[in-house]
Short mmCIF file of C-alpha atoms in Angstrom, two decimals:
data_model
loop_
_atom_site.label_atom_id
_atom_site.label_comp_id
_atom_site.label_asym_id
_atom_site.label_seq_id
_atom_site.Cartn_x
_atom_site.Cartn_y
_atom_site.Cartn_z
CA UNK A 1 3.52 18.69 -15.49
CA UNK A 2 1.12 21.22 -16.84
CA UNK A 3 1.33 23.27 -20.25
CA UNK A 4 1.81 27.04 -19.94
CA UNK A 5 -0.22 27.43 -16.65
CA UNK A 6 -3.06 25.07 -17.73
CA UNK A 7 -3.63 21.87 -15.78
CA UNK A 8 -5.99 19.04 -16.73
CA UNK A 9 -7.20 17.28 -13.70
CA UNK A 10 -9.59 14.25 -13.52
CA UNK A 11 -11.17 15.05 -10.15
CA UNK A 12 -12.21 11.60 -9.28
CA UNK A 13 -10.97 8.22 -10.41
CA UNK A 14 -11.70 4.83 -8.45
CA UNK A 15 -8.97 2.77 -10.18
CA UNK A 16 -5.34 3.12 -10.27
CA UNK A 17 -2.38 1.01 -11.75
CA UNK A 18 0.40 1.02 -14.65
CA UNK A 19 -2.30 0.78 -17.48
CA UNK A 20 -4.46 3.73 -15.65
CA UNK A 21 -1.28 5.97 -15.36
CA UNK A 22 -0.50 5.16 -19.15
CA UNK A 23 -4.03 5.94 -20.35
CA UNK A 24 -4.09 9.26 -18.25
CA UNK A 25 -0.89 10.41 -19.74
CA UNK A 26 -1.99 9.43 -23.04
CA UNK A 27 -5.19 11.42 -23.03
CA UNK A 28 -3.13 14.48 -21.86
CA UNK A 29 -4.07 14.49 -18.13
CA UNK A 30 -1.59 16.24 -15.79
CA UNK A 31 -3.44 15.32 -12.21
CA UNK A 32 -5.84 12.49 -11.34
CA UNK A 33 -7.64 12.42 -7.85
CA UNK A 34 -7.70 8.83 -6.73
CA UNK A 35 -10.35 7.81 -4.08
CA UNK A 36 -11.18 4.27 -4.01
CA UNK A 37 -14.11 2.84 -2.41
CA UNK A 38 -13.68 1.40 1.08
CA UNK A 39 -9.87 1.98 1.36
CA UNK A 40 -8.30 3.62 4.33
CA UNK A 41 -6.66 7.16 3.76
CA UNK A 42 -3.16 5.83 4.59
CA UNK A 43 -3.25 3.02 2.08
CA UNK A 44 -4.93 5.68 -0.63
CA UNK A 45 -1.90 8.04 0.08
CA UNK A 46 0.52 5.27 -0.14
CA UNK A 47 -0.73 4.11 -3.53
CA UNK A 48 -0.98 7.59 -4.85
CA UNK A 49 2.51 8.43 -4.03
CA UNK A 50 3.62 5.16 -5.74
CA UNK A 51 2.20 6.21 -9.19
CA UNK A 52 2.90 9.81 -8.90
CA UNK A 53 5.76 10.96 -11.45
CA UNK A 54 7.01 14.04 -13.38
CA UNK A 55 4.29 13.42 -16.04
CA UNK A 56 1.42 12.62 -13.65
CA UNK A 57 0.49 13.87 -10.27
CA UNK A 58 -1.80 11.55 -8.23
CA UNK A 59 -3.63 13.18 -5.37
CA UNK A 60 -5.23 11.05 -2.62
CA UNK A 61 -8.87 11.63 -1.81
CA UNK A 62 -11.57 9.94 0.33
CA UNK A 63 -15.11 9.63 -1.05
CA UNK A 64 -16.90 9.11 2.51
CA UNK A 65 -20.29 7.24 2.29
CA UNK A 66 -22.28 8.93 5.09
CA UNK A 67 -25.43 7.49 6.22
CA UNK A 68 -26.84 3.88 6.04
CA UNK A 69 -26.50 1.44 2.90
CA UNK A 70 -30.21 2.42 1.51
CA UNK A 71 -29.65 6.05 1.92
CA UNK A 72 -25.74 6.92 1.57
CA UNK A 73 -24.78 10.37 0.67
CA UNK A 74 -21.16 10.45 -0.94
CA UNK A 75 -18.90 13.56 -0.14
CA UNK A 76 -15.44 13.72 -1.79
CA UNK A 77 -12.63 15.24 0.71
CA UNK A 78 -9.12 16.10 -0.29
CA UNK A 79 -6.34 17.30 1.98
CA UNK A 80 -7.56 15.11 4.77
CA UNK A 81 -4.72 14.61 7.68
CA UNK A 82 -6.46 12.11 9.73
CA UNK A 83 -8.88 9.26 8.40
CA UNK A 84 -12.61 9.68 8.48
CA UNK A 85 -14.76 6.50 8.26
CA UNK A 86 -17.72 5.73 6.11
CA UNK A 87 -21.12 4.87 7.68
CA UNK A 88 -21.20 8.04 9.94
CA UNK A 89 -23.99 10.67 9.80
CA UNK A 90 -23.62 13.50 7.21
CA UNK A 91 -23.37 16.12 9.82
CA UNK A 92 -20.55 14.07 11.68
CA UNK A 93 -18.58 13.70 8.57
CA UNK A 94 -18.91 17.52 7.67
CA UNK A 95 -17.75 18.66 11.15
CA UNK A 96 -14.69 16.28 10.87
CA UNK A 97 -13.91 17.98 7.32
CA UNK A 98 -14.39 21.39 8.64
CA UNK A 99 -12.13 20.52 11.90
CA UNK A 100 -9.35 19.15 9.44
CA UNK A 101 -9.90 22.10 7.04
CA UNK A 102 -10.42 19.85 4.09
CA UNK A 103 -11.45 20.62 0.69
CA UNK A 104 -14.86 19.30 0.35
CA UNK A 105 -16.49 18.43 -3.09
CA UNK A 106 -20.13 17.26 -3.88
CA UNK A 107 -19.71 14.62 -6.40
CA UNK A 108 -22.84 13.38 -8.54
CA UNK A 109 -25.46 15.63 -6.68
CA UNK A 110 -29.04 14.25 -6.25
CA UNK A 111 -28.05 11.02 -8.23
CA UNK A 112 -29.80 7.94 -7.15
CA UNK A 113 -29.50 7.23 -3.42
CA UNK A 114 -25.91 7.77 -3.26
CA UNK A 115 -25.45 11.55 -3.27
CA UNK A 116 -26.06 14.65 -1.47
CA UNK A 117 -29.59 16.19 -2.20
CA UNK A 118 -30.03 19.68 -3.13
CA UNK A 119 -31.15 20.49 0.43
CA UNK A 120 -27.88 19.04 1.60
CA UNK A 121 -25.83 21.22 -0.84
CA UNK A 122 -27.77 24.27 0.35
CA UNK A 123 -27.32 23.47 4.05
CA UNK A 124 -23.65 22.85 3.73
CA UNK A 125 -22.84 25.40 0.99
CA UNK A 126 -20.40 27.12 3.43
CA UNK A 127 -18.39 24.12 3.70
CA UNK A 128 -18.48 22.72 0.09
CA UNK A 129 -15.69 24.09 -2.16
CA UNK A 130 -17.29 22.83 -5.58
CA UNK A 131 -20.15 21.02 -7.07
CA UNK A 132 -19.77 18.34 -9.82
CA UNK A 133 -21.79 19.27 -12.66
CA UNK A 134 -20.95 16.64 -15.32
CA UNK A 135 -20.79 12.78 -14.46
CA UNK A 136 -20.39 10.13 -17.07
CA UNK A 137 -22.84 8.04 -14.88
CA UNK A 138 -25.37 10.81 -15.31
CA UNK A 139 -28.19 11.01 -17.63
CA UNK A 140 -28.71 14.50 -19.14
CA UNK A 141 -31.26 15.85 -16.91
CA UNK A 142 -29.07 14.81 -13.83
CA UNK A 143 -26.17 17.09 -15.18
CA UNK A 144 -28.62 19.93 -15.87
CA UNK A 145 -29.88 19.62 -12.31
CA UNK A 146 -26.50 19.67 -10.90
CA UNK A 147 -25.43 22.60 -13.08
CA UNK A 148 -28.59 24.70 -11.89
CA UNK A 149 -27.70 23.88 -8.23
CA UNK A 150 -23.98 25.01 -8.59
CA UNK A 151 -25.23 28.30 -10.24
CA UNK A 152 -28.00 28.96 -7.82
CA UNK A 153 -25.53 28.65 -4.71
CA UNK A 154 -22.66 30.38 -6.81
CA UNK A 155 -20.71 27.29 -5.97
CA UNK A 156 -17.65 26.36 -8.31
CA UNK A 157 -18.21 23.74 -10.80
CA UNK A 158 -16.12 20.65 -11.44
CA UNK A 159 -16.26 17.40 -13.40
CA UNK A 160 -14.44 14.08 -13.38
CA UNK A 161 -14.81 10.74 -15.14
CA UNK A 162 -15.85 9.01 -11.67
CA UNK A 163 -14.04 6.10 -13.47
CA UNK A 164 -14.69 2.63 -12.03
CA UNK A 165 -13.50 1.13 -15.38
CA UNK A 166 -10.05 1.88 -16.92
CA UNK A 167 -11.37 3.11 -20.23
CA UNK A 168 -13.47 5.86 -18.66
CA UNK A 169 -10.38 7.74 -17.01
CA UNK A 170 -10.32 11.16 -18.76
CA UNK A 171 -13.26 11.30 -20.52
CA UNK A 172 -14.42 13.99 -18.61
CA UNK A 173 -11.95 16.27 -16.76
CA UNK A 174 -11.57 19.75 -15.50
CA UNK A 175 -9.11 22.42 -17.06
CA UNK A 176 -7.58 24.66 -14.37
CA UNK A 177 -6.27 28.01 -15.50
CA UNK A 178 -3.30 27.58 -13.37
CA UNK A 179 -0.28 25.52 -12.99
CA UNK A 180 -0.82 22.72 -10.53
CA UNK A 181 2.42 20.59 -9.43
CA UNK A 182 1.55 19.58 -5.96
CA UNK A 183 -1.63 18.36 -3.70
CA UNK A 184 -1.37 21.72 -2.02
CA UNK A 185 -1.70 23.52 -5.48
CA UNK A 186 -5.06 21.43 -6.30
CA UNK A 187 -6.52 22.25 -2.85
CA UNK A 188 -5.65 25.99 -3.47
CA UNK A 189 -7.18 26.01 -7.07
CA UNK A 190 -10.48 24.61 -5.61
CA UNK A 191 -10.55 26.73 -2.79
CA UNK A 192 -9.53 29.92 -4.44
CA UNK A 193 -12.06 29.45 -7.06
CA UNK A 194 -9.29 29.39 -9.82
CA UNK A 195 -10.81 29.75 -13.29
CA UNK A 196 -11.63 26.41 -15.02
CA UNK A 197 -13.25 24.74 -17.89
CA UNK A 198 -15.37 21.60 -18.06
CA UNK A 199 -14.48 19.24 -20.63
CA UNK A 200 -16.08 16.10 -21.54
CA UNK A 201 -16.76 13.61 -24.46
CA UNK A 202 -20.12 13.68 -26.33
CA UNK A 203 -22.10 11.70 -29.01
CA UNK A 204 -21.85 7.98 -29.21
CA UNK A 205 -18.64 7.52 -26.93
CA UNK A 206 -20.46 9.40 -24.23
CA UNK A 207 -23.44 6.84 -24.42
CA UNK A 208 -21.30 3.85 -24.37
CA UNK A 209 -19.22 5.20 -21.64
CA UNK A 210 -22.48 6.11 -19.55
CA UNK A 211 -24.04 2.42 -20.06
CA UNK A 212 -20.70 0.85 -19.22
CA UNK A 213 -20.54 2.69 -16.14
CA UNK A 214 -23.93 2.40 -15.15
CA UNK A 215 -23.75 -1.38 -15.65
CA UNK A 216 -20.73 -1.48 -13.34
CA UNK A 217 -22.95 0.43 -10.78
CA UNK A 218 -25.62 -2.11 -10.76
CA UNK A 219 -22.96 -4.81 -10.32
CA UNK A 220 -21.68 -2.92 -7.33
CA UNK A 221 -24.97 -2.46 -5.71
CA UNK A 222 -26.29 -6.12 -6.21
CA UNK A 223 -23.79 -8.93 -5.83
CA UNK A 224 -20.59 -6.90 -4.72
CA UNK A 225 -22.91 -4.98 -2.06
CA UNK A 226 -24.10 -8.42 -0.88
CA UNK A 227 -20.52 -9.82 -0.72
CA UNK A 228 -19.40 -6.75 1.28
CA UNK A 229 -22.36 -6.88 3.85
CA UNK A 230 -22.69 -10.77 4.49
CA UNK A 231 -19.41 -12.32 3.19
CA UNK A 232 -16.27 -9.89 3.61
CA UNK A 233 -16.36 -8.96 7.16
CA UNK A 234 -15.83 -5.61 8.58
CA UNK A 235 -14.82 -3.00 5.95
CA UNK A 236 -11.67 -1.18 6.35
CA UNK A 237 -13.25 1.94 6.66
CA UNK A 238 -16.04 0.94 8.98
CA UNK A 239 -16.38 3.56 11.96
CA UNK A 240 -16.02 0.55 14.48
CA UNK A 241 -12.89 -0.77 12.90
CA UNK A 242 -9.93 -0.94 15.31
CA UNK A 243 -8.02 1.62 13.06
CA UNK A 244 -10.25 4.46 14.24
CA UNK A 245 -9.60 3.93 17.96
CA UNK A 246 -13.20 4.01 18.93
CA UNK A 247 -13.55 7.57 18.05
CA UNK A 248 -16.57 6.89 15.79
CA UNK A 249 -18.14 3.93 17.76
CA UNK A 250 -20.92 6.11 19.06
CA UNK A 251 -22.21 7.59 15.69
CA UNK A 252 -21.88 4.35 13.69
CA UNK A 253 -25.21 4.07 11.69
CA UNK A 254 -24.85 0.24 11.34
#
């Protein structure tokens, strides 16, 4: 799965099917972290297992939307044993991650209204295992600020394609100087601060990728958001969904 102890990981993708696996393999990835929006952990795990092979390891993850719709803070958790819903306070989610000893990543920090702020990252620096320092949706100053934040707090960096579109998979990835053959290996690589390199495309391809992904972000936060809020009923990851057995009813933010 890896080449001489070096493992290429796309640390966060939203899409997964045969075409995604083919593209990931073609661009030389060894591992992808699959963390789709509004999908329950058992379903993510089942789909990740179905698409894993000797050539590509698919690791399940949950990007939890903490807070309310207008000010949600995304946190990426790996290694969860029990489901954690969206739309709960940040402090509740972080406490749940600690209870489960999850690996906690800060994706796209300080980006728009969907991210941990610098103050959040500082407050939870002991819980967070790594900070994303490059994201294809970011404009250059977002990436610079993310890198400065990671350096300031001595937190390990990572990058991902954050692919919501198939062609984005692999355009940014993290190269770990370690063999990663299992989910547990990846969690260990993050938590043990294994040496790594941040790899991403630059130039015209990067501009095109950013434009396409930002266009998709606008769609997600207009029509798709309205559809989810008013037409589609209760999300599978809503804290009051029956799947959570009432554990989070008292902390649901809407």
